[in-house]
Every structure is written in structure tokens, then in C-alpha cells.
Amino acid sequence: MYALPTRTHLLKMLNEEEAEAKIQMESYVNASAPNHIS
């Protein structure tokens, strides 16, 4: 069974700082959100 890496390990693997990664994750989530405009 494969486990997801911890947040710290993931950031280390991606060579990202936490602040930069947070910005990128928020951007991805916002872009992925369904549009509810009627």
C-alpha cells in the first residue's frame, strides 16, 4: 500500500518553500473549483 508523503517531505521532494507552495496550491484549487455563475 502506498502512503501519501507528509507535507514536509512533499515540499522537500518538490524543493519548494512552504509559502510559495501555499500560493501555488491555492491557485490550483481556485482554478479547479467549479464555476457557479448563473
mmCIF file of C-alpha atoms in Angstrom:
data_model
loop_
_atom_site.group_PDB
_atom_site.id
_atom_site.type_symbol
_atom_site.label_atom_id
_atom_site.label_comp_id
_atom_site.label_asym_id
_atom_site.label_seq_id
_atom_site.Cartn_x
_atom_site.Cartn_y
_atom_site.Cartn_z
ATOM 1 C CA MET A 1 0.000 0.000 0.000
ATOM 2 C CA TYR A 2 1.349 3.430 -0.922
ATOM 3 C CA ALA A 3 1.006 6.243 1.614
ATOM 4 C CA LEU A 4 0.956 9.911 0.727
ATOM 5 C CA PRO A 5 4.077 11.789 1.781
ATOM 6 C CA THR A 6 3.914 14.182 4.704
ATOM 7 C CA ARG A 7 3.635 17.872 3.913
ATOM 8 C CA THR A 8 7.259 18.432 4.938
ATOM 9 C CA HIS A 9 8.514 15.536 2.819
ATOM 10 C CA LEU A 10 6.432 16.617 -0.186
ATOM 11 C CA LEU A 11 7.814 20.163 -0.046
ATOM 12 C CA LYS A 12 11.333 18.767 0.283
ATOM 13 C CA MET A 13 10.830 16.495 -2.752
ATOM 14 C CA LEU A 14 9.488 19.413 -4.784
ATOM 15 C CA ASN A 15 12.231 21.701 -3.450
ATOM 16 C CA GLU A 16 9.629 24.328 -2.572
ATOM 17 C CA GLU A 17 9.361 26.718 0.325
ATOM 18 C CA GLU A 18 6.116 26.455 2.258
ATOM 19 C CA ALA A 19 4.934 29.982 1.441
ATOM 20 C CA GLU A 20 5.474 29.524 -2.306
ATOM 21 C CA ALA A 21 3.855 26.093 -2.259
ATOM 22 C CA LYS A 22 0.812 27.508 -0.436
ATOM 23 C CA ILE A 23 0.359 30.159 -3.128
ATOM 24 C CA GLN A 24 0.612 27.553 -5.879
ATOM 25 C CA MET A 25 -1.810 25.160 -4.133
ATOM 26 C CA GLU A 26 -4.360 27.939 -3.587
ATOM 27 C CA SER A 27 -4.033 28.952 -7.228
ATOM 28 C CA TYR A 28 -4.599 25.352 -8.332
ATOM 29 C CA VAL A 29 -7.626 24.923 -6.061
ATOM 30 C CA ASN A 30 -9.150 28.189 -7.285
ATOM 31 C CA ALA A 31 -8.584 27.218 -10.917
ATOM 32 C CA SER A 32 -10.045 23.744 -10.314
ATOM 33 C CA ALA A 33 -13.166 24.916 -8.493
ATOM 34 C CA PRO A 34 -16.422 24.547 -10.418
ATOM 35 C CA ASN A 35 -17.934 27.811 -11.578
ATOM 36 C CA HIS A 36 -21.323 28.586 -10.045
ATOM 37 C CA ILE A 37 -22.099 31.634 -12.139
ATOM 38 C CA SER A 38 -25.678 31.673 -13.390
#
